[in-house]
Each structure stands twice: as structure tokens, then as C-alpha cells.
Amino acid sequence: MTDIATGWRRLATRMAAGVAGLVVAAGMAGQAAAAEVTLRLHHFFPPTSAVHSKYFTDWKQRVESQSGGRIEVKIYPAMQLGGTPPSLFDQARTGQADIIWTVVGYTPDRFPEAEVFDLPFLPRSAEITSQAAHEFAMKHLTSRFEGVKVIAAHTHSPGLIHTRDREVRTPEDMKGLKLRGPSRLINSFIEALGAEPVGMPVPQTAEALSRGVIDGTVLPMEGLDALRLQELVHRHMVFAGENALYTTMMLVAMNQAKYDGLPADLKKVIDDNAGIAEARAIGRVMDQADAPVVASIEKSTTNRIIALTPEETDRFRAVGAEVEKAWAERMTARGIDGPALIEEAKALVAKYAARP
């Protein structure tokens, strides 16, 4: 009987532990169910990308913590909610997604003022230029962003030319190349340099390279890692000087009706995690993500960084100046003061470059 009693006691202990576990699990489920609002954040980069893993996951944790668990953020990378990257802005505007991250230039003519940040040799680091882009956007683009609340307008880290195997040191070296470009203005720059631009959202780049549709791409270094492109492009052109070859404006935005429907205290949580500080934070994450990619390329036996001299860079700058002039004229024809926007964007970049 003693052995049986002991067995019963052991069984009762295991059952009690199991019940306790069920109570804990139920409590945790209750906590999860306590969220009053669920925000679906949809974007086009893979979950391994720096912006997803280092910025959006942090943003999610901050919002959930500061709301006391009343807001739950669910992140859907790599277009998991459907559609294409150019459709993301409208997904936020119509409420198909609650929050999106996209490239503004994926929809040409819709945000013409934003193209100023696509101009050649305008940007510095992503951290610097993102702050300039956000201030600029909140002054000039709010009417075009109708239907969404801007979390942050920003830019990516310095864009470079990457080719499968061709070393590019002069505009003449660009001739015959087919290069993927992200926006109309950057594509016009690629064309002015003598290459053939192929417009496509960045997630399609790997397949296009693998199939021989393109010979290379323009992209920041961190994008190479996010998309696993180091095995497909082996020459990486870096230009001299403080200003990068190009960047492009990007946007994190929330459905306006979803925001308007929040109680005041939860609106404050969103507000506290939106604005120029967020633009700077995204830019910093993208800048920091460049460094390990550069280190990996420098150690590689198949990949090479091609550092252009100031004299070689000046020839690309001259082409960029013509692209800038043509853009200003096109904006003027539309009733937009292109030259003033250029000067303002450059002044904003200089302003934030001078800050610690």
C-alpha cells in the first residue's frame, strides 16, 4: 500500500503541476487577448533585413510596452499580406494594412516633390539624409500623404553601382549594361550614364540577376546582404567625396482612420514613436548594416570594391548635374518650383550633417 500511496502522491503532484501549467498558459493567453488594438505592419523586405530585425521589431516592442499591452503589432515582411511593393502606400491608405513601409518612388508622379532626394550626389549618410527627408516631407508632402499618418519619412544608406563582373570607373564603362533601378529619376540617371535602366522593385533583383535579365543594380550595401546578392554581383563601385551617388525617399505610414479611432492615450503612444527621431533611427540602422557587408566583401576572393578617384567621380557628378537640371525644368513645367526644392533639400542635408 505504501508503494501505491506513493505512486498516487506522485501522480497527484504531476497533475497539480499540469493544472498549474494550464493556469499559467491561460493567464498568458488572457494577457495576449487583452490587446485592444492589433496593428498589421506590412513591408517588402525579408525578415533577415536590418530594418526588419533591428528597427521594426524594436518599434513593435516599444509600442506594445508603452501601451501596457493594449496595442499588439504584428509584422508581415516580404509582402506576406499580398500585393506588390508599389501597392503598399494604397494598402495603408485604404486599410488593407494598418502600417506599411515602402519606397515613395515606386509610384512615379504621385509624389513629385519627393524625387528631389533621388537626385545624384545629394545625400550623405542615411542618418543625416533621413532627418532632412522627414523635415522636407512634413513641409511639402502632407497633402499628397492624405489618408495616412506619417510615422517616418527617411532615406536608405548610400546607394552604389553593383555589377556582375564589370569594373566601372567612367560613364563609358556603363555602356551596354542593364541595371535595375528603383525609381524614375534614378533610372533617368542610369540612362544618362549610358546604361539601360530596368525598373523593378528591389525584391525582384535576385531573380532578374539569376536569369540574366540585368547585369547589375544600384543598391546600398545593406541591401546586398538583405537580398543575398553577394553571390550574384561581384564588383561594387564606391564614389569619392562625402555625398553618395544616390538614395531614395522611403515611408513608414499608418492608416489615418485606424489612428483616428484610437483613444487619446494610445494615440500618444503612436505619436511618441513617430517623427524625425524615428527617421533618424531607421537611417542609423541602415548605415550600421552597411559595415559588415563591406567587411565581408573586403575578405572575399570573388568580390571587389572599386574605389573611384575624385577625378573619376567628377565625371559622374557632371552627368548628375545635367539630370538635376532636367528634373528642375520638368518640375517647373508642372508648376512646382524645382530649383527651390533642390536648394532646400541640399540645405537640409547640410543642416543635419552639421549636427552631432
Short mmCIF file of C-alpha atoms in Angstrom, two decimals:
data_model
loop_
_atom_site.label_atom_id
_atom_site.label_comp_id
_atom_site.label_asym_id
_atom_site.label_seq_id
_atom_site.Cartn_x
_atom_site.Cartn_y
_atom_site.Cartn_z
CA MET A 1 0.00 0.00 0.00
CA THR A 2 2.87 2.28 0.77
CA ASP A 3 4.16 1.99 -2.79
CA ILE A 4 0.68 2.56 -4.22
CA ALA A 5 0.15 5.60 -2.00
CA THR A 6 3.50 6.96 -3.02
CA GLY A 7 2.58 6.45 -6.68
CA TRP A 8 -0.71 8.24 -6.16
CA ARG A 9 1.04 11.12 -4.47
CA ARG A 10 3.48 11.38 -7.38
CA LEU A 11 0.62 11.26 -9.88
CA ALA A 12 -1.27 13.92 -7.91
CA THR A 13 1.84 16.11 -7.89
CA ARG A 14 2.25 15.75 -11.66
CA MET A 15 -1.44 16.51 -12.20
CA ALA A 16 -1.21 19.57 -9.94
CA ALA A 17 1.82 20.77 -11.88
CA GLY A 18 -0.05 20.21 -15.13
CA VAL A 19 -3.06 22.15 -13.85
CA ALA A 20 -0.76 24.93 -12.71
CA GLY A 21 0.82 24.99 -16.15
CA LEU A 22 -2.61 25.25 -17.73
CA VAL A 23 -3.47 28.13 -15.42
CA VAL A 24 -0.23 29.95 -16.35
CA ALA A 25 -0.85 29.31 -20.05
CA ALA A 26 -4.42 30.53 -19.70
CA GLY A 27 -3.15 33.62 -17.92
CA MET A 28 -0.68 34.29 -20.72
CA ALA A 29 -3.40 33.78 -23.30
CA GLY A 30 -5.56 36.17 -21.35
CA GLN A 31 -2.79 38.76 -21.45
CA ALA A 32 -2.44 38.32 -25.20
CA ALA A 33 -6.21 38.57 -25.61
CA ALA A 34 -6.17 41.78 -23.56
CA ALA A 35 -4.82 43.76 -26.51
CA GLU A 36 -7.47 46.25 -27.58
CA VAL A 37 -5.87 47.08 -30.90
CA THR A 38 -3.93 44.96 -33.39
CA LEU A 39 -1.78 46.77 -35.93
CA ARG A 40 -0.66 44.85 -39.03
CA LEU A 41 2.67 46.21 -40.26
CA HIS A 42 3.36 45.18 -43.85
CA HIS A 43 6.60 45.66 -45.78
CA PHE A 44 8.56 44.31 -48.73
CA PHE A 45 11.97 43.33 -47.28
CA PRO A 46 12.83 39.86 -45.94
CA PRO A 47 12.76 39.16 -42.19
CA THR A 48 16.56 38.86 -42.21
CA SER A 49 16.96 42.51 -43.25
CA ALA A 50 18.33 45.01 -40.75
CA VAL A 51 15.29 47.29 -40.85
CA HIS A 52 13.01 44.36 -40.03
CA SER A 53 15.15 42.67 -37.39
CA LYS A 54 16.68 45.73 -35.73
CA TYR A 55 14.21 48.56 -36.26
CA PHE A 56 10.68 47.23 -36.73
CA THR A 57 11.00 44.57 -34.04
CA ASP A 58 12.24 47.27 -31.66
CA TRP A 59 9.40 49.61 -32.69
CA LYS A 60 6.90 46.82 -32.06
CA GLN A 61 8.29 46.17 -28.59
CA ARG A 62 8.27 49.86 -27.68
CA VAL A 63 4.67 50.38 -28.79
CA GLU A 64 3.43 47.25 -27.05
CA SER A 65 5.30 48.07 -23.84
CA GLN A 66 4.32 51.74 -23.72
CA SER A 67 0.68 50.83 -24.35
CA GLY A 68 0.72 48.37 -21.46
CA GLY A 69 -0.10 45.56 -23.87
CA ARG A 70 -3.22 47.27 -25.19
CA ILE A 71 -1.64 47.53 -28.66
CA GLU A 72 -0.34 44.43 -30.41
CA VAL A 73 1.84 44.88 -33.50
CA LYS A 74 2.04 42.02 -35.98
CA ILE A 75 4.79 42.38 -38.59
CA TYR A 76 4.37 40.85 -42.04
CA PRO A 77 7.64 41.06 -44.06
CA ALA A 78 8.24 40.09 -47.68
CA MET A 79 4.74 41.11 -48.87
CA GLN A 80 3.11 38.34 -46.82
CA LEU A 81 -0.26 40.12 -46.90
CA GLY A 82 -0.23 40.11 -50.69
CA GLY A 83 0.13 42.72 -53.39
CA THR A 84 3.31 44.26 -54.75
CA PRO A 85 5.69 46.83 -53.24
CA PRO A 86 4.20 49.67 -55.36
CA SER A 87 0.78 48.89 -53.85
CA LEU A 88 1.90 49.36 -50.24
CA PHE A 89 1.04 53.04 -49.92
CA ASP A 90 -2.53 52.37 -51.04
CA GLN A 91 -2.73 49.37 -48.71
CA ALA A 92 -2.18 51.78 -45.82
CA ARG A 93 -4.47 54.43 -47.27
CA THR A 94 -7.38 52.01 -47.77
CA GLY A 95 -6.81 49.99 -44.60
CA GLN A 96 -5.77 46.73 -46.23
CA ALA A 97 -2.75 47.07 -43.93
CA ASP A 98 -2.57 49.27 -40.85
CA ILE A 99 1.07 50.31 -41.24
CA ILE A 100 3.36 49.99 -44.26
CA TRP A 101 6.97 50.62 -45.24
CA THR A 102 7.65 51.40 -48.88
CA VAL A 103 9.74 53.32 -51.41
CA VAL A 104 7.95 56.54 -52.34
CA GLY A 105 9.37 56.45 -55.87
CA TYR A 106 7.65 53.14 -56.66
CA THR A 107 4.65 55.24 -57.77
CA PRO A 108 6.01 57.85 -60.24
CA ASP A 109 4.29 61.25 -60.46
CA ARG A 110 2.30 60.65 -57.29
CA PHE A 111 4.85 62.31 -55.01
CA PRO A 112 6.86 64.50 -57.40
CA GLU A 113 8.46 66.70 -54.72
CA ALA A 114 9.93 63.63 -53.03
CA GLU A 115 12.05 62.93 -56.12
CA VAL A 116 14.43 65.68 -55.06
CA PHE A 117 16.01 63.16 -52.67
CA ASP A 118 16.65 60.82 -55.61
CA LEU A 119 18.94 63.40 -57.25
CA PRO A 120 22.54 62.28 -57.84
CA PHE A 121 25.14 63.23 -55.25
CA LEU A 122 22.65 64.97 -52.94
CA PRO A 123 22.69 62.54 -49.96
CA ARG A 124 25.13 61.91 -47.16
CA SER A 125 24.68 59.05 -44.68
CA ALA A 126 21.20 57.61 -44.15
CA GLU A 127 21.10 59.01 -40.61
CA ILE A 128 21.81 62.53 -41.86
CA THR A 129 19.70 62.42 -45.01
CA SER A 130 16.74 60.73 -43.32
CA GLN A 131 16.31 63.66 -40.96
CA ALA A 132 16.44 66.05 -43.91
CA ALA A 133 13.93 63.93 -45.81
CA HIS A 134 11.50 63.81 -42.91
CA GLU A 135 11.55 67.56 -42.34
CA PHE A 136 11.15 68.13 -46.07
CA ALA A 137 8.26 65.65 -46.36
CA MET A 138 6.32 67.12 -43.46
CA LYS A 139 6.54 70.53 -45.11
CA HIS A 140 5.91 69.65 -48.76
CA LEU A 141 4.15 66.27 -48.93
CA THR A 142 1.43 66.23 -46.27
CA SER A 143 -1.36 66.85 -48.80
CA ARG A 144 -0.05 64.04 -51.01
CA PHE A 145 0.05 61.73 -47.99
CA GLU A 146 -3.68 62.23 -47.38
CA GLY A 147 -5.24 59.13 -45.88
CA VAL A 148 -2.18 58.10 -43.88
CA LYS A 149 -0.38 59.26 -40.76
CA VAL A 150 3.34 59.52 -41.33
CA ILE A 151 5.42 57.56 -38.83
CA ALA A 152 8.67 58.47 -40.59
CA ALA A 153 9.89 59.59 -43.97
CA HIS A 154 13.53 58.62 -44.43
CA THR A 155 16.15 57.52 -46.95
CA HIS A 156 18.28 54.42 -47.24
CA SER A 157 22.06 54.35 -46.80
CA PRO A 158 24.33 55.50 -49.66
CA GLY A 159 23.50 53.80 -52.93
CA LEU A 160 26.24 52.28 -55.11
CA ILE A 161 26.59 50.63 -58.51
CA HIS A 162 26.99 46.85 -58.34
CA THR A 163 27.70 44.71 -61.42
CA ARG A 164 28.10 41.04 -62.05
CA ASP A 165 31.69 41.36 -63.26
CA ARG A 166 32.31 44.70 -64.98
CA GLU A 167 34.54 47.28 -63.32
CA VAL A 168 33.04 50.74 -63.78
CA ARG A 169 35.28 53.79 -63.50
CA THR A 170 33.89 56.07 -66.21
CA PRO A 171 30.47 56.73 -67.75
CA GLU A 172 31.78 54.95 -70.85
CA ASP A 173 32.14 51.78 -68.78
CA MET A 174 28.37 51.87 -68.21
CA LYS A 175 27.52 51.45 -71.87
CA GLY A 176 25.68 48.24 -72.66
CA LEU A 177 24.90 47.42 -69.03
CA LYS A 178 21.36 46.67 -67.95
CA LEU A 179 20.93 47.94 -64.39
CA ARG A 180 17.98 47.63 -62.07
CA GLY A 181 16.79 50.99 -60.76
CA PRO A 182 14.22 51.79 -58.07
CA SER A 183 12.60 54.97 -59.36
CA ARG A 184 12.01 57.09 -62.43
CA LEU A 185 14.60 59.71 -61.56
CA ILE A 186 17.32 57.23 -60.69
CA ASN A 187 16.53 55.36 -63.89
CA SER A 188 16.98 58.58 -65.85
CA PHE A 189 20.40 58.98 -64.21
CA ILE A 190 21.34 55.41 -65.16
CA GLU A 191 20.27 56.12 -68.73
CA ALA A 192 22.20 59.41 -68.85
CA LEU A 193 25.31 57.47 -67.81
CA GLY A 194 24.91 55.26 -70.88
CA ALA A 195 23.39 52.13 -69.33
CA GLU A 196 19.92 50.70 -69.88
CA PRO A 197 17.73 51.12 -66.78
CA VAL A 198 15.35 48.31 -65.85
CA GLY A 199 12.76 49.50 -63.36
CA MET A 200 11.66 46.97 -60.77
CA PRO A 201 11.04 46.74 -57.01
CA VAL A 202 14.10 45.57 -55.13
CA PRO A 203 12.73 42.11 -54.12
CA GLN A 204 12.82 41.08 -57.81
CA THR A 205 16.53 41.84 -58.17
CA ALA A 206 17.94 38.42 -57.29
CA GLU A 207 15.75 36.59 -59.78
CA ALA A 208 16.48 39.15 -62.52
CA LEU A 209 20.23 38.74 -61.96
CA SER A 210 19.99 34.96 -61.89
CA ARG A 211 18.07 34.88 -65.17
CA GLY A 212 20.41 37.35 -66.87
CA VAL A 213 17.69 39.96 -67.29
CA ILE A 214 20.01 42.55 -65.73
CA ASP A 215 23.78 42.88 -65.40
CA GLY A 216 23.73 44.69 -62.09
CA THR A 217 21.83 47.03 -59.82
CA VAL A 218 22.07 50.22 -57.85
CA LEU A 219 21.59 49.50 -54.17
CA PRO A 220 23.00 50.33 -50.74
CA MET A 221 25.43 47.83 -49.24
CA GLU A 222 22.95 46.63 -46.61
CA GLY A 223 20.56 45.70 -49.43
CA LEU A 224 23.11 43.22 -50.79
CA ASP A 225 23.03 41.32 -47.53
CA ALA A 226 19.27 41.53 -47.06
CA LEU A 227 18.68 40.08 -50.52
CA ARG A 228 21.71 37.72 -50.54
CA LEU A 229 23.16 39.28 -53.68
CA GLN A 230 26.89 38.93 -52.98
CA GLU A 231 26.95 35.70 -54.99
CA LEU A 232 25.36 37.43 -57.98
CA VAL A 233 27.20 40.77 -58.17
CA HIS A 234 30.96 40.92 -57.65
CA ARG A 235 32.05 44.49 -58.45
CA HIS A 236 30.96 47.31 -56.16
CA MET A 237 31.69 50.91 -57.18
CA VAL A 238 32.28 53.43 -54.37
CA PHE A 239 32.46 57.13 -55.26
CA ALA A 240 34.80 59.72 -53.76
CA GLY A 241 33.60 62.54 -51.52
CA GLU A 242 31.10 62.97 -48.71
CA ASN A 243 28.00 62.83 -50.91
CA ALA A 244 26.70 59.49 -52.08
CA LEU A 245 25.82 58.56 -55.65
CA TYR A 246 22.12 58.43 -54.81
CA THR A 247 19.44 57.48 -52.31
CA THR A 248 15.64 57.48 -52.39
CA MET A 249 12.87 58.56 -50.05
CA MET A 250 11.07 55.83 -48.12
CA LEU A 251 7.98 55.98 -45.94
CA VAL A 252 6.57 54.32 -42.85
CA ALA A 253 2.90 55.28 -42.67
CA MET A 254 -0.24 54.28 -40.77
CA ASN A 255 -3.83 54.21 -41.96
CA GLN A 256 -5.28 57.54 -40.84
CA ALA A 257 -8.68 56.12 -39.88
CA LYS A 258 -7.03 53.45 -37.74
CA TYR A 259 -5.04 56.14 -35.94
CA ASP A 260 -8.07 58.42 -35.56
CA GLY A 261 -10.03 55.57 -33.99
CA LEU A 262 -7.54 55.13 -31.14
CA PRO A 263 -8.27 56.56 -27.70
CA ALA A 264 -6.18 59.61 -26.80
CA ASP A 265 -3.67 57.73 -24.65
CA LEU A 266 -2.96 55.16 -27.37
CA LYS A 267 -2.63 57.93 -29.97
CA LYS A 268 0.06 59.35 -27.73
CA VAL A 269 1.91 56.02 -27.83
CA ILE A 270 1.96 56.16 -31.63
CA ASP A 271 2.92 59.85 -31.59
CA ASP A 272 5.77 59.16 -29.18
CA ASN A 273 7.12 56.60 -31.65
CA ALA A 274 6.75 58.71 -34.78
CA GLY A 275 8.56 61.71 -36.19
CA ILE A 276 12.05 62.79 -37.06
CA ALA A 277 13.66 60.75 -34.26
CA GLU A 278 12.26 57.60 -35.88
CA ALA A 279 13.55 58.70 -39.29
CA ARG A 280 16.99 59.15 -37.77
CA ALA A 281 16.79 55.76 -36.04
CA ILE A 282 15.92 53.93 -39.27
CA GLY A 283 18.73 55.71 -41.07
CA ARG A 284 21.20 54.78 -38.35
CA VAL A 285 20.17 51.11 -38.54
CA MET A 286 20.70 51.10 -42.30
CA ASP A 287 24.08 52.83 -42.02
CA GLN A 288 25.24 50.36 -39.39
CA ALA A 289 24.11 47.44 -41.54
CA ASP A 290 26.46 48.57 -44.33
CA ALA A 291 29.64 47.98 -42.32
CA PRO A 292 29.59 44.16 -42.03
CA VAL A 293 28.75 43.86 -45.74
CA VAL A 294 31.77 45.98 -46.63
CA ALA A 295 33.95 43.87 -44.31
CA SER A 296 32.66 40.68 -45.92
CA ILE A 297 33.40 41.97 -49.43
CA GLU A 298 36.90 43.04 -48.43
CA LYS A 299 37.62 39.49 -47.24
CA SER A 300 36.07 37.88 -50.30
CA THR A 301 38.17 36.31 -53.04
CA THR A 302 35.47 36.87 -55.67
CA ASN A 303 34.06 40.30 -54.77
CA ARG A 304 35.91 43.61 -55.07
CA ILE A 305 35.22 47.17 -54.02
CA ILE A 306 36.21 49.62 -56.77
CA ALA A 307 37.05 52.98 -55.18
CA LEU A 308 36.80 55.76 -57.74
CA THR A 309 39.18 58.70 -57.50
CA PRO A 310 37.89 62.27 -57.09
CA GLU A 311 38.68 62.89 -60.76
CA GLU A 312 36.76 59.81 -61.86
CA THR A 313 33.87 60.75 -59.59
CA ASP A 314 33.72 64.25 -61.07
CA ARG A 315 32.75 62.81 -64.44
CA PHE A 316 29.72 61.11 -62.86
CA ARG A 317 28.93 64.31 -60.98
CA ALA A 318 28.84 66.20 -64.28
CA VAL A 319 26.22 63.79 -65.63
CA GLY A 320 24.32 64.09 -62.35
CA ALA A 321 24.25 67.88 -62.70
CA GLU A 322 22.54 67.53 -66.08
CA VAL A 323 19.96 65.16 -64.59
CA GLU A 324 19.34 67.66 -61.79
CA LYS A 325 18.84 70.49 -64.28
CA ALA A 326 16.39 68.43 -66.35
CA TRP A 327 14.41 67.50 -63.24
CA ALA A 328 14.15 71.13 -62.15
CA GLU A 329 12.85 72.08 -65.59
CA ARG A 330 10.30 69.26 -65.56
CA MET A 331 9.04 70.35 -62.13
CA THR A 332 8.80 73.97 -63.27
CA ALA A 333 6.69 72.85 -66.23
CA ARG A 334 4.31 71.24 -63.72
CA GLY A 335 4.03 74.43 -61.70
CA ILE A 336 6.40 73.21 -58.99
CA ASP A 337 9.44 75.31 -58.08
CA GLY A 338 12.06 72.65 -58.74
CA PRO A 339 15.15 74.83 -58.22
CA ALA A 340 13.85 76.00 -54.84
CA LEU A 341 13.18 72.40 -53.75
CA ILE A 342 16.72 71.40 -54.75
CA GLU A 343 18.26 74.22 -52.75
CA GLU A 344 16.08 73.46 -49.75
CA ALA A 345 16.89 69.73 -49.82
CA LYS A 346 20.61 70.44 -50.05
CA ALA A 347 20.39 72.96 -47.20
CA LEU A 348 18.55 70.44 -45.01
CA VAL A 349 21.19 67.77 -45.66
CA ALA A 350 23.91 70.28 -44.75
CA LYS A 351 21.96 71.32 -41.64
CA TYR A 352 21.75 67.78 -40.26
CA ALA A 353 25.31 66.96 -41.34
CA ALA A 354 26.50 69.80 -39.10
CA ARG A 355 24.70 68.38 -36.05
CA PRO A 356 26.27 65.81 -33.75
#
